Amino acid sequence: MNIKKYKALLFILLPILGYSQKNPLELWYTKPASQWEETLPLGNGRLGIMPDGGIRTEKLVLNDITLWSGSSQDANNYKAYTFLPQIRELLLANKNSDAEKLINENFVCTGPGSGSGDGANVQFGCYQVLGNMTLQFDYKTKSEPLNYTRNLDIETAIAATQFTLDGVTYKREYFAGFGDDALFVRLSSSKKGKLNFIVQLNRPEHFKTTNGADNSLVMTGQLNNGIDGKGMRYKAKVKAQLKDGEAVFKNDRIEIKNATEVVLFVSAGTNFKDKAFESSVDKILDAAMQKKYQDQKKTHIQNYQKLFNRVALSFGKSTKKTVPTNERLDAFMKDSDSDTGLPVLFYQYGRYLSISSTRVGLLPPNLQGLWAHEVQTPWNGDYHLDVNVQMNHWALETGNLSELNLPLKDLVKEMVPFGEKTAKAYYNADGWVAHVITNVWGFTEPGESASWGIAKAGSGWLCNNLWNHYLYTSDQTYLAEIYPIIKGAAQFYNSMLVKDPETGWLVTSPSVSPENSFFLPNGQDAHVCMGPTIDNQIVRELFNNVITASKKLGLDTNLSTNLEHRLQLLPPAGVVSPDGRIQEWLKPYKEPDPQHRHVSHLYGLYPAPLITPESTPELAEAAKKTLEVRGDDGPSWSIAYKMLFWSRLKDGNRAYKLLKTILRPTLATNINYGAGGGVYPNLLSAGPPFQIDGNFGATAGIGEMLIQSHAGFIEFLPAMPDAWLKEGEVKGLKAEGNFTINMKWEKGKVTQYEILSPSAEKVKIKVNGELKEITSSKL
Ligand code: FUC
């Protein structure tokens, strides 16, 4: 084979084999974590472990993505629909506050709902920490350690701690297995027999530890279901393999004495969809212990890299790897342009966090992904449907992790029967609806307070995520699977829309613009309204998608004809207010909080493709004004959302400014609704508190700065900041239509590119400002 042919073959094979990473992709520190937000997150999509790297005591927080308190419930108020006419009349008469009162009395969920976000002991429930594994060391010396480092290598999904004490080097290595489905901690000392420590398992409540008959330490318990205490059951089990020394098993501990090397195996599970979870835990542990540690580690790395190495990125050379990550963040605040490696690391960290916090066949990442260290996680660690869970998935398609969208699809599919009951109970409507929050128990009812709980964009917004996966994969079997879901969501909106007499448009009623409020002409502060812009945009987009799907699948001609007719009667994708912004409500109300964190009325700009600079230039201009007034701050997810908006508006420097804002170092953990988002030293995003949507949103934002494909063509480098123009390379990013993109650029110009797809296809692209049609290369 000649060299040219060999090179071509390599180029074709690379997307399958994976790309090697040019930038060192590592987080590292010179001190143990002093609070949980400094610990390093590891996860295999089901089990999580966060080591703090403590020297004399190490605490490792354990998680299982399925571990929820609460239980399935029916919190529908089946009389609610009888109040609907009255609520709507009050809204038509501009008596929004009276409507809100009536909703609070008769139109919210029954019972405590989310428990005001503190729902661990009510039926809504809460995603909880599985437990803590603590290791208490006895080094038999009072000396202080030297050369301490701890790190997380996201190329291998392995963390490590290392230090020297009295001439002995101690090493710990941790990973959440992508081979056997267990957690692994390997400890070693450079001199024989120096490992002396106690292993314990505990959690803040509902636990019992025992000494398993098979030389193990076992923790079991049952969480509160919000009724009689008999909720979800769990089991966590630890076993140890030693080189030298001995392990003594006591009721609440394993005592390791004089060992040179110890591997701790942790297996865990819950009875969420697994009645035999106790024996599953045992089996997984036994299988894991059969293999040599080095083989286990090798399989782990291979399996992880199958996903991770699909994408490689570089914005030129960066030398900042030599600085610990916390100091690197500080330096980035002062001079960001010289560290082009940090945005690459942050992008790949987002992909790492996705791979680690969800897996096909299981649950999507919740508000904290997979990682929680309390029994009352902020906002119940639930699935918020008014931006947060959707944002958790926005980076996946461009980031070539498409299949990780499927757990969300599964969750939504399971919500449908619950949402059908809710649609009937409150609106006497067809189809299904979900409001603002859901959990693993299928909650679809309005939240407990009208001010936020009556938002009804949740189900429609979820359908946008489901649809995007289709756009990127062109998978017709998948389309057939999601069709009943998106059709049911469209049927709901279609059967509950009412005519606004002033404009003649069909709108939702009652609703809210997520979590925001406005002033009525009489000065009263109100939330509840008719036809907030987000609902109008969601209904428009959803109807369009259902029409497209029904035609592709050759189904439901009558329904799609009806939706085509109804589309004509919907409000436009945006209305420009007298002051030049996109109006958030049907009327140009004054706002108590013009810089409110939610920017729901730009849903049509992102994620939906309803507003683009090319197709709707006036609305794009109005979107810019909206964003200028909203400002560039907020909790991290809000900053990330603004980064995405500015990317779609093709302003790379502004998007970059927002990225820098997200990367502001913080250690704050208070619940924040205003300005002040950032990242913790472990690069997890801070609202504060820790909320993973900021990571995933910013990852999506970087993807959107490099490639956009929502407007009928693939645009290369649509929103590049000056700082990244000099040189760069991208391999393996994806565009709509199942295209894989490789490209290189220099001095702001794309110098090389390649578009790959399963079969050669014609595709419109925009490269260096020029729009053209080319044929893709066969993958
Ligand atoms: C919504 C947001 C908050 C927070 C919470 C989980 O209520 O407005 O900022 O992200 O979800």
Coordinates of C-alpha atoms and ligand atoms in Angstrom, one line a residue, residues 367 379 382 384 386-388 515 596-598 635 637 672-673 691 693, ligand 1:
L367 CA -29.3 18.3 39.0
W379 CA -33.8 21.1 45.2
D382 CA -34.4 16.2 41.0
H384 CA -36.0 20.3 36.7
D386 CA -37.7 24.3 32.9
V387 CA -34.1 24.3 31.6
N388 CA -31.9 22.2 33.8
E515 CA -40.0 31.4 37.6
H596 CA -33.8 37.5 36.0
R597 CA -31.7 34.3 35.7
H598 CA -34.2 32.6 33.3
P635 CA -26.1 31.1 38.5
W637 CA -26.5 27.4 34.2
N672 CA -28.0 31.5 45.0
Y673 CA -30.6 32.8 42.5
Q691 CA -25.3 22.1 40.0
D693 CA -26.0 22.0 34.3
Ligands
FUC1 C1 -34.5 26.6 39.0 C2 -33.5 27.7 38.8 C3 -32.6 27.8 40.0 C4 -32.0 26.4 40.2 C5 -33.1 25.3 40.4 C6 -32.6 24.0 40.5 O1 -35.4 26.8 40.0 O2 -34.2 28.9 38.6 O3 -31.6 28.7 39.7 O4 -31.3 26.1 39.1 O5 -33.9 25.3 39.2

